[in-house]
Short mmCIF file of C-alpha atoms and ligand atoms in Angstrom, two decimals:
data_model
loop_
_atom_site.label_atom_id
_atom_site.label_comp_id
_atom_site.label_asym_id
_atom_site.label_seq_id
_atom_site.Cartn_x
_atom_site.Cartn_y
_atom_site.Cartn_z
CA MET Y 1064 -11.29 -34.81 -3.54
CA ASP Y 1065 -13.05 -37.52 -1.56
CA ARG Y 1066 -14.34 -40.71 -3.09
CA ARG Y 1067 -17.93 -39.60 -3.16
CA SER Y 1068 -17.41 -36.35 -5.04
CA PHE Y 1069 -15.09 -38.18 -7.40
CA LEU Y 1070 -17.83 -40.67 -8.12
CA SER Y 1071 -20.51 -38.09 -8.60
CA SER Y 1072 -18.41 -36.00 -10.96
CA GLY Y 1073 -17.55 -39.18 -12.83
CA LEU Y 1074 -21.22 -39.94 -13.21
CA LEU Y 1075 -21.89 -36.46 -14.44
CA THR Y 1076 -19.34 -36.97 -17.16
CA LEU Y 1077 -20.95 -40.22 -18.19
CA CYS Y 1078 -24.36 -38.65 -18.36
CA THR Y 1079 -23.49 -35.52 -20.28
CA GLY Y 1080 -20.46 -36.82 -22.09
CA ILE Y 1081 -19.29 -33.29 -22.75
CA LEU Y 1082 -17.22 -32.33 -19.72
CA PRO Y 1083 -13.54 -32.41 -20.61
CA PRO Y 1084 -11.40 -34.35 -18.12
CA SER Y 1085 -9.75 -31.12 -16.92
CA SER Y 1086 -13.01 -29.81 -15.52
CA ILE Y 1087 -13.15 -32.79 -13.22
CA ALA Y 1088 -9.55 -32.56 -12.14
CA GLN Y 1089 -9.65 -28.80 -11.52
CA GLN Y 1090 -12.17 -28.36 -8.80
CA ASN Y 1091 -10.53 -25.27 -7.44
CA PHE Y 1092 -11.67 -23.72 -4.24
CA VAL Y 1093 -14.03 -20.89 -5.18
CA ARG Y 1094 -13.81 -17.59 -3.28
CA THR Y 1095 -16.89 -15.46 -3.62
CA TYR Y 1096 -17.13 -11.71 -3.13
CA TYR Y 1097 -19.97 -9.24 -3.54
CA LEU Y 1098 -19.38 -5.70 -4.73
CA ASN Y 1099 -22.09 -3.09 -4.95
CA SER Y 1100 -21.09 0.06 -6.78
CA GLY Y 1101 -22.98 3.08 -5.60
CA SER Y 1102 -22.60 6.45 -4.02
CA GLY Y 1103 -21.48 6.87 -0.46
CA THR Y 1104 -19.55 9.13 1.82
CA GLY Y 1105 -16.22 8.89 3.54
CA TYR Y 1106 -13.76 10.80 5.66
CA PHE Y 1107 -10.47 11.83 4.17
CA MET Y 1108 -9.50 13.39 7.48
CA GLY Y 1109 -11.83 11.99 10.11
CA ALA Y 1110 -14.19 14.07 12.23
CA PRO Y 1111 -14.52 17.02 12.77
CA TYR Y 1112 -13.60 17.53 9.13
CA PRO Y 1113 -16.54 17.10 6.78
CA ARG Y 1114 -17.46 13.89 5.05
CA SER Y 1115 -16.94 13.75 1.31
CA SER Y 1116 -19.34 12.38 -1.27
CA LEU Y 1117 -17.85 9.47 -3.12
CA TRP Y 1118 -18.68 6.71 -5.53
CA CYS Y 1119 -17.47 3.49 -4.04
CA TYR Y 1120 -17.96 -0.24 -3.54
CA ASN Y 1121 -20.06 -1.41 -0.59
CA ASN Y 1122 -20.05 2.16 0.70
CA ARG Y 1123 -16.38 1.87 1.61
CA LEU Y 1124 -13.22 3.57 0.46
CA PRO Y 1125 -11.27 1.72 -0.74
CA GLY Y 1126 -13.64 -1.07 -1.70
CA PRO Y 1127 -13.40 -4.33 0.23
CA GLU Y 1128 -10.10 -6.10 -0.08
CA ILE Y 1129 -10.43 -9.18 -2.25
CA ARG Y 1130 -8.04 -11.88 -1.20
CA ALA Y 1131 -7.53 -15.38 -2.51
CA LYS Y 1132 -4.78 -17.91 -2.95
CA GLN Y 1133 -2.90 -18.67 -6.12
CA GLY Y 1134 -4.65 -21.47 -7.99
CA GLU Y 1135 -8.06 -20.75 -6.53
CA THR Y 1136 -11.08 -19.58 -8.47
CA LEU Y 1137 -12.46 -16.14 -7.82
CA GLN Y 1138 -16.10 -15.27 -8.22
CA ILE Y 1139 -17.13 -11.63 -7.94
CA HIS Y 1140 -20.76 -10.58 -8.00
CA VAL Y 1141 -21.08 -6.96 -9.06
CA SER Y 1142 -24.33 -5.09 -8.65
CA ASN Y 1143 -24.71 -1.56 -9.89
CA ALA Y 1144 -26.50 1.14 -7.94
CA LEU Y 1145 -24.79 4.01 -9.74
CA ASP Y 1146 -27.00 6.12 -11.97
CA GLN Y 1147 -24.84 5.14 -14.91
CA ALA Y 1148 -23.45 1.90 -16.30
CA THR Y 1149 -20.29 0.26 -15.01
CA THR Y 1150 -18.08 -2.86 -15.31
CA LEU Y 1151 -15.38 -4.48 -13.24
CA HIS Y 1152 -11.85 -4.90 -14.51
CA CYS Y 1153 -9.41 -6.97 -12.47
CA HIS Y 1154 -6.25 -5.15 -13.38
CA GLY Y 1155 -3.25 -7.38 -14.09
CA ILE Y 1156 -4.95 -10.74 -13.69
CA ARG Y 1157 -4.39 -13.10 -16.62
CA LEU Y 1158 -7.98 -14.13 -17.08
CA PRO Y 1159 -10.24 -15.21 -19.97
CA ASN Y 1160 -11.21 -12.38 -22.28
CA SER Y 1161 -14.91 -12.66 -21.45
CA MET Y 1162 -14.08 -11.82 -17.79
CA ASP Y 1163 -12.00 -8.73 -18.57
CA GLY Y 1164 -14.72 -6.19 -17.92
CA VAL Y 1165 -14.33 -3.95 -20.96
CA PRO Y 1166 -17.75 -2.64 -22.04
CA GLY Y 1167 -18.62 -2.99 -25.69
CA LEU Y 1168 -15.63 -5.27 -26.20
CA THR Y 1169 -15.79 -8.19 -23.79
CA GLN Y 1170 -19.25 -7.66 -22.31
CA GLN Y 1171 -22.19 -5.33 -22.24
CA ALA Y 1172 -21.94 -2.70 -19.56
CA ILE Y 1173 -23.79 -3.38 -16.31
CA GLU Y 1174 -26.62 -0.87 -16.24
CA ASN Y 1175 -28.12 0.68 -13.13
CA GLY Y 1176 -29.99 -1.99 -11.19
CA GLU Y 1177 -28.30 -4.84 -13.01
CA SER Y 1178 -25.69 -7.26 -11.81
CA TYR Y 1179 -23.01 -9.42 -13.32
CA ILE Y 1180 -20.94 -12.35 -12.13
CA TYR Y 1181 -17.26 -12.58 -12.93
CA GLU Y 1182 -15.55 -15.90 -12.43
CA PHE Y 1183 -12.02 -16.94 -13.31
CA ASP Y 1184 -9.01 -18.90 -12.06
CA LEU Y 1185 -6.01 -17.22 -10.50
CA PRO Y 1186 -2.78 -18.37 -12.16
CA ASP Y 1187 -0.47 -15.83 -10.53
CA ALA Y 1188 0.25 -14.69 -7.02
CA GLY Y 1189 0.76 -10.99 -6.41
CA THR Y 1190 -0.66 -7.56 -5.73
CA TYR Y 1191 -3.40 -6.50 -8.14
CA TRP Y 1192 -6.40 -4.20 -7.99
CA TYR Y 1193 -9.90 -3.88 -9.35
CA HIS Y 1194 -11.71 -0.91 -10.84
CA PRO Y 1195 -14.47 -0.12 -13.36
CA HIS Y 1196 -13.67 0.21 -17.06
CA PHE Y 1197 -16.59 2.49 -17.87
CA ASN Y 1198 -16.29 6.26 -17.64
CA SER Y 1199 -13.05 5.39 -15.88
CA SER Y 1200 -11.73 8.86 -15.22
CA GLU Y 1201 -14.80 9.76 -13.17
CA GLN Y 1202 -15.67 6.35 -11.71
CA ILE Y 1203 -12.15 5.56 -10.50
CA GLY Y 1204 -11.59 9.23 -9.74
CA ARG Y 1205 -14.56 9.30 -7.36
CA GLY Y 1206 -13.39 6.24 -5.43
CA LEU Y 1207 -14.40 3.02 -7.19
CA TYR Y 1208 -11.43 0.72 -6.62
CA GLY Y 1209 -10.04 -1.86 -4.27
CA ALA Y 1210 -7.10 -4.17 -3.66
CA LEU Y 1211 -6.96 -7.66 -5.11
CA ILE Y 1212 -4.37 -9.76 -3.32
CA ILE Y 1213 -3.40 -13.21 -4.49
CA GLU Y 1214 -1.34 -14.97 -1.86
CA GLU Y 1215 1.59 -17.17 -2.79
CA ALA Y 1216 1.26 -20.91 -2.35
CA GLU Y 1217 4.43 -20.62 -0.25
CA PRO Y 1218 4.56 -17.21 1.37
CA ILE Y 1219 7.72 -15.60 2.68
CA GLN Y 1220 8.13 -15.02 6.38
CA ILE Y 1221 7.02 -11.60 7.58
CA ASP Y 1222 5.56 -10.14 10.77
CA ARG Y 1223 3.09 -7.68 9.29
CA GLU Y 1224 1.58 -6.91 5.94
CA LEU Y 1225 0.34 -3.44 5.01
CA VAL Y 1226 -1.73 -2.92 1.88
CA MET Y 1227 -1.57 0.73 0.81
CA ILE Y 1228 -3.73 2.04 -2.00
CA LEU Y 1229 -2.42 5.43 -2.99
CA ASP Y 1230 -4.64 8.00 -4.63
CA ASP Y 1231 -4.83 11.69 -5.19
CA TRP Y 1232 -7.94 13.83 -5.31
CA ARG Y 1233 -8.93 17.22 -6.51
CA LEU Y 1234 -10.87 18.57 -3.57
CA ASP Y 1235 -12.50 21.90 -2.90
CA GLU Y 1236 -12.40 23.72 0.46
CA GLU Y 1237 -15.34 21.66 1.73
CA PHE Y 1238 -13.45 18.41 1.02
CA GLN Y 1239 -15.76 17.66 -1.89
CA ILE Y 1240 -14.50 16.19 -5.15
CA GLN Y 1241 -14.34 18.78 -7.92
CA ASP Y 1242 -16.39 17.50 -10.78
CA ASN Y 1243 -14.31 18.79 -13.67
CA PHE Y 1244 -13.48 15.27 -14.85
CA SER Y 1245 -11.87 14.79 -18.26
CA ASN Y 1246 -11.64 18.48 -18.97
CA ARG Y 1247 -9.71 19.66 -21.98
CA HIS Y 1248 -6.68 20.76 -20.01
CA ASP Y 1249 -6.28 17.49 -18.11
CA LYS Y 1250 -6.68 15.49 -21.30
CA SER Y 1251 -4.11 17.46 -23.24
CA HIS Y 1252 -1.60 17.73 -20.39
CA ALA Y 1253 -0.58 15.32 -17.61
CA GLY Y 1254 -4.07 14.12 -16.70
CA ARG Y 1255 -6.06 14.78 -13.55
CA ILE Y 1256 -3.44 15.44 -10.91
CA GLY Y 1257 -5.04 16.05 -7.53
CA ASN Y 1258 -4.31 18.43 -4.70
CA THR Y 1259 -4.72 15.88 -1.89
CA ILE Y 1260 -2.98 12.53 -1.48
CA THR Y 1261 -4.56 9.67 0.43
CA VAL Y 1262 -3.58 6.17 1.44
CA ASN Y 1263 -6.54 3.81 1.87
CA GLY Y 1264 -8.79 6.87 1.71
CA ARG Y 1265 -7.07 8.81 4.50
CA ILE Y 1266 -4.73 11.78 4.37
CA THR Y 1267 -1.26 10.93 5.72
CA PRO Y 1268 -2.35 7.91 7.77
CA LYS Y 1269 -0.17 6.51 10.50
CA PHE Y 1270 0.59 2.79 10.49
CA GLU Y 1271 1.66 1.43 13.84
CA ILE Y 1272 4.44 -1.13 13.86
CA ASN Y 1273 6.76 -2.70 16.39
CA SER Y 1274 10.50 -2.41 16.47
CA GLY Y 1275 12.22 -5.42 14.89
CA GLU Y 1276 9.31 -6.36 12.67
CA ARG Y 1277 9.68 -7.41 9.08
CA LEU Y 1278 7.02 -5.64 7.02
CA ARG Y 1279 5.68 -6.41 3.62
CA ILE Y 1280 4.14 -3.33 2.09
CA ARG Y 1281 1.93 -3.76 -0.96
CA LEU Y 1282 1.72 -0.42 -2.76
CA ILE Y 1283 -1.01 0.18 -5.33
CA ASN Y 1284 -1.27 3.41 -7.30
CA ALA Y 1285 -4.99 3.95 -7.93
CA SER Y 1286 -4.73 7.58 -8.95
CA ASN Y 1287 -5.99 8.74 -12.33
CA ALA Y 1288 -2.72 10.19 -13.45
CA ARG Y 1289 -0.25 10.81 -10.67
CA THR Y 1290 3.17 9.20 -10.57
CA PHE Y 1291 4.45 8.71 -7.04
CA VAL Y 1292 8.13 8.99 -6.18
CA LEU Y 1293 8.17 7.78 -2.59
CA ASP Y 1294 11.21 8.50 -0.51
CA PHE Y 1295 12.24 5.38 1.40
CA SER Y 1296 15.85 6.47 1.67
CA SER Y 1297 15.84 6.55 5.47
CA ILE Y 1298 14.87 2.88 5.71
CA ASP Y 1299 16.24 -0.23 4.12
CA ALA Y 1300 13.38 -1.09 1.79
CA ARG Y 1301 13.81 -3.86 -0.76
CA VAL Y 1302 11.60 -4.33 -3.79
CA ILE Y 1303 10.42 -7.93 -4.14
CA ALA Y 1304 7.65 -7.65 -6.74
CA ILE Y 1305 6.49 -5.26 -9.44
CA ASP Y 1306 2.94 -5.39 -10.81
CA GLY Y 1307 2.44 -8.57 -8.79
CA HIS Y 1308 5.34 -10.45 -10.30
CA PRO Y 1309 8.45 -11.34 -8.30
CA VAL Y 1310 11.69 -9.52 -9.07
CA SER Y 1311 15.03 -10.39 -7.53
CA PRO Y 1312 15.06 -8.41 -4.28
CA HIS Y 1313 16.88 -5.11 -4.58
CA GLN Y 1314 17.04 -1.69 -3.05
CA PRO Y 1315 15.35 1.00 -5.13
CA ASP Y 1316 17.79 3.48 -6.71
CA ASP Y 1317 18.50 6.28 -4.22
CA GLY Y 1318 15.80 4.82 -1.98
CA LEU Y 1319 13.13 6.24 -4.29
CA VAL Y 1320 10.19 4.02 -5.20
CA ILE Y 1321 8.69 5.19 -8.49
CA LEU Y 1322 5.14 4.08 -9.04
CA ALA Y 1323 3.28 5.18 -12.16
CA ALA Y 1324 -0.50 5.17 -12.30
CA ALA Y 1325 -1.99 1.65 -11.99
CA MET Y 1326 1.33 0.07 -11.00
CA ARG Y 1327 1.99 -1.97 -7.87
CA MET Y 1328 5.11 -2.67 -5.92
CA ASP Y 1329 5.78 -5.02 -3.02
CA LEU Y 1330 8.45 -4.02 -0.52
CA VAL Y 1331 10.05 -5.81 2.39
CA ILE Y 1332 11.41 -3.65 5.20
CA ASP Y 1333 13.05 -4.67 8.45
CA MET Y 1334 12.00 -2.00 10.93
CA MET Y 1335 15.06 -1.86 13.16
CA ALA Y 1336 14.82 1.60 14.74
CA GLU Y 1337 14.05 2.25 18.41
CA PRO Y 1338 10.53 2.06 19.83
CA ASN Y 1339 8.61 5.36 19.81
CA THR Y 1340 10.27 6.71 16.70
CA GLN Y 1341 8.50 7.66 13.51
CA ILE Y 1342 9.25 7.58 9.82
CA ILE Y 1343 7.50 9.84 7.33
CA VAL Y 1344 7.43 8.78 3.71
CA ASN Y 1345 6.90 11.69 1.35
CA ASP Y 1346 6.34 12.08 -2.36
CA GLN Y 1347 9.01 13.78 -4.43
CA ALA Y 1348 7.34 13.48 -7.80
CA TYR Y 1349 6.31 17.07 -8.25
CA GLY Y 1350 9.11 19.43 -7.35
CA ASN Y 1351 9.64 20.94 -3.97
CA GLU Y 1352 6.24 20.32 -2.53
CA ARG Y 1353 7.06 16.88 -1.07
CA PRO Y 1354 3.71 16.08 0.51
CA GLU Y 1355 3.70 13.53 3.34
CA VAL Y 1356 2.08 10.32 2.12
CA PHE Y 1357 2.08 8.11 5.22
CA LYS Y 1358 3.83 7.53 8.52
CA LEU Y 1359 5.31 4.40 9.99
CA SER Y 1360 5.11 4.83 13.71
CA TYR Y 1361 6.98 2.56 16.11
CA SER Y 1362 4.98 1.54 19.16
CA ASP Y 1363 6.50 1.73 22.61
CA LYS Y 1364 6.77 -2.06 22.77
CA PRO Y 1365 10.30 -3.35 23.17
CA ALA Y 1366 11.91 -4.66 19.98
CA ILE Y 1367 10.67 -8.11 19.04
CA ARG Y 1368 14.17 -8.89 17.75
CA THR Y 1369 17.38 -6.93 17.52
CA GLU Y 1370 18.81 -8.43 14.32
CA PRO Y 1371 16.71 -8.49 11.16
CA LEU Y 1372 15.13 -11.82 10.28
CA ASP Y 1373 17.51 -13.74 8.11
CA SER Y 1374 14.96 -15.79 6.17
CA ALA Y 1375 14.87 -15.36 2.40
CA ILE Y 1376 12.65 -12.64 0.94
CA ALA Y 1377 12.69 -13.73 -2.71
CA LEU Y 1378 9.27 -14.84 -3.93
CA ALA Y 1379 8.75 -17.91 -6.07
CA ALA Y 1380 8.25 -16.93 -9.71
CA ASN Y 1381 4.82 -17.15 -11.30
CA SER Y 1382 4.84 -19.51 -14.22
CA MET Y 1383 5.00 -17.14 -17.14
CA PRO Y 1384 5.36 -17.99 -20.83
CA GLU Y 1385 8.91 -16.95 -21.76
CA PRO Y 1386 9.12 -14.74 -24.87
CA ASP Y 1387 11.02 -16.30 -27.76
CA LEU Y 1388 12.85 -13.18 -28.87
CA ASN Y 1389 14.50 -14.80 -31.88
CA ASN Y 1390 11.14 -15.45 -33.44
CA ALA Y 1391 9.26 -12.40 -32.25
CA VAL Y 1392 6.84 -10.32 -34.26
CA LYS Y 1393 8.14 -6.77 -33.93
CA GLN Y 1394 5.86 -3.77 -33.82
CA HIS Y 1395 6.73 -0.14 -33.30
CA ILE Y 1396 4.12 1.92 -31.51
CA GLU Y 1397 4.49 5.66 -31.49
CA LEU Y 1398 2.76 7.57 -28.73
CA ALA Y 1399 2.03 11.10 -29.83
CA GLY Y 1400 -0.16 14.11 -29.27
CA GLY Y 1401 -1.09 16.36 -26.37
CA ALA Y 1402 -0.21 19.96 -25.76
CA MET Y 1403 3.17 21.04 -27.15
CA GLY Y 1404 3.49 17.62 -28.75
CA GLY Y 1405 3.84 18.66 -32.37
CA MET Y 1406 1.32 16.13 -33.68
CA ARG Y 1407 -0.31 17.62 -36.78
CA ARG Y 1408 -2.95 15.11 -37.71
CA ALA Y 1409 -4.13 11.58 -37.00
CA LYS Y 1410 -6.73 9.14 -38.16
CA ILE Y 1411 -9.99 8.90 -36.31
CA ASN Y 1412 -12.33 6.12 -37.46
CA ASP Y 1413 -10.11 5.83 -40.55
CA GLN Y 1414 -10.41 9.51 -41.46
CA TRP Y 1415 -7.44 11.84 -41.34
CA GLN Y 1416 -8.17 14.92 -39.30
CA SER Y 1417 -6.08 17.85 -38.20
CA ILE Y 1418 -5.17 18.21 -34.55
CA ARG Y 1419 -7.54 21.15 -34.43
CA GLU Y 1420 -10.46 19.08 -35.67
CA LEU Y 1421 -9.58 16.30 -33.26
CA ALA Y 1422 -9.29 18.64 -30.32
CA ALA Y 1423 -12.74 20.03 -31.13
CA GLN Y 1424 -14.04 16.51 -30.42
CA GLY Y 1425 -12.01 16.25 -27.22
CA MET Y 1426 -9.42 13.94 -28.78
CA MET Y 1427 -5.76 14.68 -28.12
CA TRP Y 1428 -3.67 11.52 -28.50
CA ALA Y 1429 -2.81 8.86 -31.03
CA MET Y 1430 -0.99 5.54 -31.19
CA ASN Y 1431 0.65 5.04 -34.59
CA GLU Y 1432 -1.34 8.01 -35.85
CA ARG Y 1433 -4.62 6.42 -34.85
CA VAL Y 1434 -6.93 7.96 -32.31
CA GLY Y 1435 -8.55 5.27 -30.15
CA VAL Y 1436 -12.23 5.98 -29.54
CA GLY Y 1437 -14.08 4.17 -26.79
CA HIS Y 1438 -13.47 0.48 -26.25
CA SER Y 1439 -14.29 -1.06 -29.57
CA MET Y 1440 -12.08 -0.32 -32.55
CA GLU Y 1441 -9.98 -2.00 -35.22
CA PRO Y 1442 -7.05 -3.79 -33.57
CA ILE Y 1443 -3.66 -2.12 -33.83
CA MET Y 1444 -2.24 -5.59 -34.44
CA THR Y 1445 -3.31 -9.20 -34.65
CA LEU Y 1446 -1.21 -11.98 -33.15
CA LYS Y 1447 -1.43 -15.70 -33.46
CA ARG Y 1448 -1.85 -17.55 -30.22
CA GLY Y 1449 1.54 -18.56 -28.86
CA GLN Y 1450 3.43 -15.95 -30.87
CA THR Y 1451 6.00 -13.78 -29.16
CA CYS Y 1452 5.47 -10.08 -29.71
CA LYS Y 1453 8.08 -7.42 -29.18
CA LEU Y 1454 6.69 -3.92 -28.87
CA ILE Y 1455 8.90 -0.89 -29.24
CA LEU Y 1456 7.04 1.95 -27.55
CA THR Y 1457 8.29 5.40 -28.43
CA ASN Y 1458 6.97 8.43 -26.63
CA ASN Y 1459 7.15 11.44 -28.92
CA SER Y 1460 5.19 13.70 -26.60
CA VAL Y 1461 6.19 15.92 -23.71
CA PHE Y 1462 4.10 13.96 -21.19
CA ASP Y 1463 4.68 10.53 -19.63
CA HIS Y 1464 2.51 7.52 -20.43
CA PRO Y 1465 2.05 4.45 -18.22
CA MET Y 1466 1.00 1.90 -20.84
CA HIS Y 1467 -1.12 -1.03 -19.73
CA LEU Y 1468 -1.79 -4.30 -21.55
CA HIS Y 1469 -4.77 -6.41 -20.55
CA GLY Y 1470 -4.76 -10.18 -20.15
CA HIS Y 1471 -0.98 -10.65 -20.23
CA ALA Y 1472 2.20 -9.63 -18.50
CA PHE Y 1473 5.22 -8.58 -20.53
CA ARG Y 1474 8.91 -8.47 -19.87
CA VAL Y 1475 10.50 -5.04 -19.86
CA LEU Y 1476 13.57 -5.53 -22.04
CA SER Y 1477 15.17 -2.12 -22.38
CA ARG Y 1478 14.84 1.63 -22.03
CA ASN Y 1479 16.46 3.86 -24.64
CA GLY Y 1480 18.57 0.89 -25.69
CA GLN Y 1481 19.80 0.12 -22.15
CA PRO Y 1482 18.78 -3.36 -21.02
CA ASP Y 1483 16.50 -3.33 -18.00
CA PRO Y 1484 18.65 -4.81 -15.20
CA PHE Y 1485 15.81 -6.96 -13.87
CA GLN Y 1486 13.87 -7.76 -17.06
CA THR Y 1487 10.78 -7.42 -14.89
CA TRP Y 1488 7.35 -8.80 -15.67
CA GLN Y 1489 4.82 -5.99 -15.66
CA ASP Y 1490 1.36 -5.21 -16.95
CA THR Y 1491 1.90 -1.46 -16.90
CA VAL Y 1492 5.10 0.23 -18.00
CA MET Y 1493 5.97 3.88 -17.74
CA VAL Y 1494 7.21 5.36 -21.00
CA TRP Y 1495 8.67 8.69 -20.02
CA SER Y 1496 8.62 11.64 -22.35
CA ASN Y 1497 10.99 11.13 -25.30
CA GLU Y 1498 11.79 7.62 -24.20
CA SER Y 1499 11.69 4.38 -26.11
CA VAL Y 1500 10.88 1.19 -24.18
CA GLU Y 1501 11.01 -2.35 -25.49
CA ILE Y 1502 8.72 -4.98 -24.04
CA ALA Y 1503 7.95 -8.57 -25.06
CA PHE Y 1504 5.23 -11.05 -24.29
CA VAL Y 1505 3.79 -14.30 -25.52
CA ALA Y 1506 0.30 -13.80 -26.90
CA ASP Y 1507 -1.05 -16.88 -25.16
CA ASN Y 1508 -4.48 -15.56 -24.25
CA PRO Y 1509 -7.01 -15.35 -27.09
CA GLY Y 1510 -9.31 -12.37 -27.40
CA ASP Y 1511 -9.41 -8.61 -27.82
CA TRP Y 1512 -7.15 -6.96 -25.30
CA MET Y 1513 -6.98 -3.27 -24.52
CA PHE Y 1514 -3.56 -1.67 -24.69
CA HIS Y 1515 -3.87 1.86 -23.38
CA CYS Y 1516 -2.40 4.65 -21.35
CA HIS Y 1517 -3.48 4.43 -17.71
CA VAL Y 1518 -3.54 8.19 -17.36
CA LEU Y 1519 -7.30 7.93 -17.60
CA GLU Y 1520 -7.71 11.31 -19.26
CA HIS Y 1521 -5.28 10.23 -21.98
CA GLN Y 1522 -7.05 6.93 -22.43
CA VAL Y 1523 -10.38 8.65 -23.04
CA SER Y 1524 -8.89 11.15 -25.46
CA GLY Y 1525 -7.27 8.74 -27.88
CA MET Y 1526 -4.39 6.83 -26.31
CA SER Y 1527 -6.15 3.56 -26.55
CA SER Y 1528 -5.87 0.52 -28.78
CA ILE Y 1529 -6.67 -3.17 -29.04
CA ILE Y 1530 -4.35 -6.11 -29.58
CA HIS Y 1531 -6.20 -9.03 -31.07
CA VAL Y 1532 -5.00 -12.56 -30.28
CA VAL Y 1533 -6.46 -15.37 -32.37
CU1 C2O F 780 -6.47 -0.76 -15.04
CU2 C2O F 780 -7.65 -1.00 -18.93
O1 C2O F 780 -7.13 -0.87 -16.94
CU1 CU F 781 -0.74 8.93 -21.34
#
């Protein structure tokens, strides 16, 4: 800060007498972005294939990449040209509750023709994404999302960065999006699984690289429900971050990168094969189909180096509040419901109802026998600010649930009693069918925070709750 701005902010303090000293000290650089949500069109395949009608930001799929540096302030102006309300949720960012973008809970929805300004500081580096939190299954499912990249203060050395937003779509023969969003079957089963996979809005795109390069790939799963199991076994990929947060670099088990809905993963790969070769990464999540997801295609340029770079690939940790497990508040949360799930009844708005009655209202899921309706409901638990909370999530259904907590990141402690080898920080954790997962976090961010399944059709049909931090 130069002398003049120091003086003027000092004067301002004298005059008003209400600015706390921190607001003078923290004059972060402000990055400003403009997002207009509306309808548009895009090519999944490129001409001569037909264009598809989408809902998207700034008429682009994915929406514009938002990029800032750790410690900066982000300002996002959202204007809404959809013929329904919307909001913007910056998934995974630890931000003030009022900026969280949950309609009816943290703000009023942004109606057609209205706009809203989000502004918050960026405490953590990492790979995040943004999406609406209103009618999410349809709005995200029609293309409203984009990458949100927060660069490290001290980045690692790489030659090329590729941001890949994965999605799947349910298209008809004319490449148009089928509009059977949130139908009864999707809600009660595995959610809206598509028939067409895209990366950055394109089917099996090819990314050109040069031999010898060190790549950083930032994977984001923006699909409504799909889990990706990407086969990297033919290349030496190392995971360096999960949900934005650094993890000690390691090879994925069997070369398979598992990415549940809403999760992110950062990989570093030294591309050491010969020029003119090609690698196809496919998805093994759903049986023998193994669709091709993307290609890494070596150019004909001679190798830029013949030995992999030997600089370190470990990222500096974000400064996270460490859970105090000895003094944790423990809470069991049972995830139940869905087809073949055996749930008999649950409470909806404090009334017990049979599964039949619930299903008649389109509700299929419960957390601790409570069906979450919409975005505003009684909290499932209340925590004092600074308290450590240990959640034991037990999935008593036959489907998998990627559970997402707003406003915080948690450590994954164990799965079915087995300690997680990396104790990773995540904001979304997959709880597989019949699994029990323990997570812990410090409730350091006051407000009402959604804790819900990120299979969007499960979220809307009951697998939704609020954790209240006072
Ligand atoms: Cu990615 Cu509650 O959302
Ligand atoms: Cu679910």
